[in-house]
Coordinates of C-alpha atoms in Angstrom, one line a residue:
X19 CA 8.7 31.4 70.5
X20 CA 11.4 33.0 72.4
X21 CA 10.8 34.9 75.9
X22 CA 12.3 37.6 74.0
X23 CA 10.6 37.5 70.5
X24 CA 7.5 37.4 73.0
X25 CA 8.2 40.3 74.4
X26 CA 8.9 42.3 71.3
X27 CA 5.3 41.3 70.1
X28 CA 3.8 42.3 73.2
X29 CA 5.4 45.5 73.4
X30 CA 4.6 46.3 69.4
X31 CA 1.3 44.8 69.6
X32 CA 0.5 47.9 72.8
X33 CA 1.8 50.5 70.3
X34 CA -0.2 49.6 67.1
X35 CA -1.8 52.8 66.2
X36 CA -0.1 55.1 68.6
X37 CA 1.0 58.2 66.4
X38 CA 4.0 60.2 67.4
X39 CA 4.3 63.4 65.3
X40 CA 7.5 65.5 64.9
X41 CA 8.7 69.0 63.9
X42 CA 10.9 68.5 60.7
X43 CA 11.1 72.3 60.9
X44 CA 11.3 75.0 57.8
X45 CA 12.5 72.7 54.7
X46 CA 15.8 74.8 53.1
X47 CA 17.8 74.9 50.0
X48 CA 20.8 74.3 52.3
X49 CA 19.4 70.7 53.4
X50 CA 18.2 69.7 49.8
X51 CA 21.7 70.7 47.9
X52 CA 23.5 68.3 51.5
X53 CA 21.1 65.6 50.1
X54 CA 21.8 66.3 46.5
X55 CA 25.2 66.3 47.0
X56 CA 25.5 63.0 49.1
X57 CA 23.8 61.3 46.4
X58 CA 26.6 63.2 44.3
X59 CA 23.6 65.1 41.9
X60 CA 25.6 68.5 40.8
X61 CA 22.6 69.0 38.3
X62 CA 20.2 69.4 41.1
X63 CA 22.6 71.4 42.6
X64 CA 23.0 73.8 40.1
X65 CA 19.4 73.9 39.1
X66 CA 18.3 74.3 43.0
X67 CA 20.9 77.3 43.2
X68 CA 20.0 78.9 40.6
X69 CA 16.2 79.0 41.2
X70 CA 17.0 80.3 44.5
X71 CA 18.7 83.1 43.4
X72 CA 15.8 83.7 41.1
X73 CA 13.6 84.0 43.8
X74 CA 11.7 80.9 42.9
X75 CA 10.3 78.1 45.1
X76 CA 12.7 75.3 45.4
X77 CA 11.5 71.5 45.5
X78 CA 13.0 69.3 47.3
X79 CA 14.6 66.3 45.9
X80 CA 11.9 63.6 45.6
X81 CA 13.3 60.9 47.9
X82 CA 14.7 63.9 50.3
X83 CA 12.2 63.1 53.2
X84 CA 12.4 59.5 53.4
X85 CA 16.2 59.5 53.2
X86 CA 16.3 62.0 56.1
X87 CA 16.4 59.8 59.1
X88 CA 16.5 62.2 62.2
X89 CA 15.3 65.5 62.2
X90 CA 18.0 66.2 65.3
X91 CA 21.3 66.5 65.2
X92 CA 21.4 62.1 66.1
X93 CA 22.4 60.4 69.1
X94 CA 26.1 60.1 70.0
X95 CA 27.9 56.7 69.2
X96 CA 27.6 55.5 72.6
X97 CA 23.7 56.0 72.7
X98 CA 23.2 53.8 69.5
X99 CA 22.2 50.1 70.3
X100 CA 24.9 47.4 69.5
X101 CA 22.7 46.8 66.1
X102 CA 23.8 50.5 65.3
X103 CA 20.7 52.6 65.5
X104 CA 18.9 55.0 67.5
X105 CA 16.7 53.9 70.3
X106 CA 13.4 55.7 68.1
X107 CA 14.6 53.6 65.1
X108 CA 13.7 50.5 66.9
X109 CA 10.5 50.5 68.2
X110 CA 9.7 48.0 71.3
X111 CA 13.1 46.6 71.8
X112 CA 14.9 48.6 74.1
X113 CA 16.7 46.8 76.6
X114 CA 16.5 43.9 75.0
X115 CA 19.1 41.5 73.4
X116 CA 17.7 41.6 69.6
X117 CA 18.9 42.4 66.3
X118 CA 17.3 44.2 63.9
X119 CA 17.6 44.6 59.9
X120 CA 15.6 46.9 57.6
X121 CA 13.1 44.3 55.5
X122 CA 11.8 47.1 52.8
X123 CA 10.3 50.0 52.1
X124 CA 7.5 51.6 50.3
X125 CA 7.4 55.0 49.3
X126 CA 4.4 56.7 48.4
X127 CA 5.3 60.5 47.1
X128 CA 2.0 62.6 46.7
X129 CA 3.3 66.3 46.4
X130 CA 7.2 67.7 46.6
X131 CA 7.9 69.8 49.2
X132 CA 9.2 73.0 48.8
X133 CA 12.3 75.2 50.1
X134 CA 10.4 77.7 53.1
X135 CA 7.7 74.8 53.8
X136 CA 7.0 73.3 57.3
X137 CA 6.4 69.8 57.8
X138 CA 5.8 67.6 60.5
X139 CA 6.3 63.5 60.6
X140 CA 3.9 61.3 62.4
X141 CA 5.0 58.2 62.7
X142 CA 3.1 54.9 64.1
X143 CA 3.7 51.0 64.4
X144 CA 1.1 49.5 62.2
X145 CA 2.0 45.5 62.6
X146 CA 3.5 43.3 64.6
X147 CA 3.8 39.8 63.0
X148 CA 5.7 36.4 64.6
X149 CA 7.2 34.2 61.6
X150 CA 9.6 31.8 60.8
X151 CA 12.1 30.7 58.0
X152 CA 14.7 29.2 57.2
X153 CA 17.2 30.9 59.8
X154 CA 14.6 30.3 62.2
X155 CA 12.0 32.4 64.3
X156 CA 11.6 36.4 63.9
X157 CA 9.2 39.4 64.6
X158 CA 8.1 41.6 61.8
X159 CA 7.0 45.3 62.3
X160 CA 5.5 47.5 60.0
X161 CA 6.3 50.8 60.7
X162 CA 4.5 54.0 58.3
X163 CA 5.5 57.7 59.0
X164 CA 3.4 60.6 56.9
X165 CA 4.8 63.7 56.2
X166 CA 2.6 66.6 55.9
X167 CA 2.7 70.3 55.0
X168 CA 1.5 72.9 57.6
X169 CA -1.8 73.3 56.3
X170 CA -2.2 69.2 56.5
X171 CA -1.5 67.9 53.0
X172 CA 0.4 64.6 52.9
X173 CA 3.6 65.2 50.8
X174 CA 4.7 61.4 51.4
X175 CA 4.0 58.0 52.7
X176 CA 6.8 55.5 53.9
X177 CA 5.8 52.1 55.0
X178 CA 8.4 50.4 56.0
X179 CA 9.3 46.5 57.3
X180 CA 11.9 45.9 60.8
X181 CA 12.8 42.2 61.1
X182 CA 13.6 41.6 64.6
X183 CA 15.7 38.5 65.7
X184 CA 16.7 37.1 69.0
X185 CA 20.2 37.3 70.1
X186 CA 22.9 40.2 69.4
X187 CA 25.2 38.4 67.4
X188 CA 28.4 36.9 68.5
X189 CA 31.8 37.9 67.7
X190 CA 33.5 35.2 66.7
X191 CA 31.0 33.3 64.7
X192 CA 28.5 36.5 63.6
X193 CA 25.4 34.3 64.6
X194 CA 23.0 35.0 67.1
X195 CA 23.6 34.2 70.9
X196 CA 20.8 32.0 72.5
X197 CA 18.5 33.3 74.9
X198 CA 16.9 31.2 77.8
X199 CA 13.9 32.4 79.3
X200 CA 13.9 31.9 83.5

């Protein structure tokens, strides 16, 4: 295995279990008719509006919490790693030369969230697996986040699979660069 595959699983495999929990803050109409309208859904637009107005409790569109993925206002461009996301996206790689590509997701909705609602994310590593195929070697990590209400229900479950590679990939050919260990 690679120095730097090696350290990527030695990193992950300190951080297996570690939660991290986040303020998501008040959910709000505003934020699910953005989503809505992103996935271009007028219907849910209208129908969210409309409840609103009617003084009715407004649930959130059902993938709306797994498709949010930053709760801040995002790193600037020049933060972002040369892969393109944010340093908490990828989990026991900073500083290093990998790359990194989303390998799946599961979702796991238990109840919708409502407009007025506050909900908190804890998110954790969960696995940290070295493989190979047919491009060659690679690190898998399993990554879940929970979301729950304020009085502790779970809403949602994401599970979700990083493939990590060694190299950042070069410009001219668009495969990865070697790495020697010293």
């Amino acid at each position: 295995m690679s120095a730097v595959l090696q350290e990527v699983l030695t990193r992950a495999r300190k951080l297996i279990g570690h939660w991290e929990s986040e303020d998501c803050g008040v959910l709000a109409v505003k934020d699910f008719c953005r989503y809505a309208a992103a996935l271009n859904d007028l219907d849910y637009i209208r129908t969210a509006r409309a409840q609103e107005a009617a003084g009715e409790p407004v649930a959130a569109p059902a993938l709306f919490l797994a498709g949010t993925l930053s709760w801040e206002d995002g790193p600037a461009e020049n933060e972002l790693r040369p892969d393109g996301l944010a340093a908490r996206e990828s989990p026991c790689t900073d500083g290093l030369p990998v790359r990194q590509v989303h390998g799946g997701q599961s979702v796991r909705l238990r109840r919708s969230p409502v407009s007025g609602m506050r909900v908190t994310a804890a998110r954790s590593l969960v696995s940290a697996d070295h493989r190979h195929g047919r491009s060659g070697e690679f690190v898998l990590l399993g990554v879940t986040t929970r979301f729950t209400s304020q009085d502790g229900t779970e809403l949602m479950a994401v599970d979700e699979t990083v493939v990590v590679l060694d190299g950042v990939p070069d410009e001219a050919t668009d495969e990865p660069t070697g790495v020697t260990a010293a």
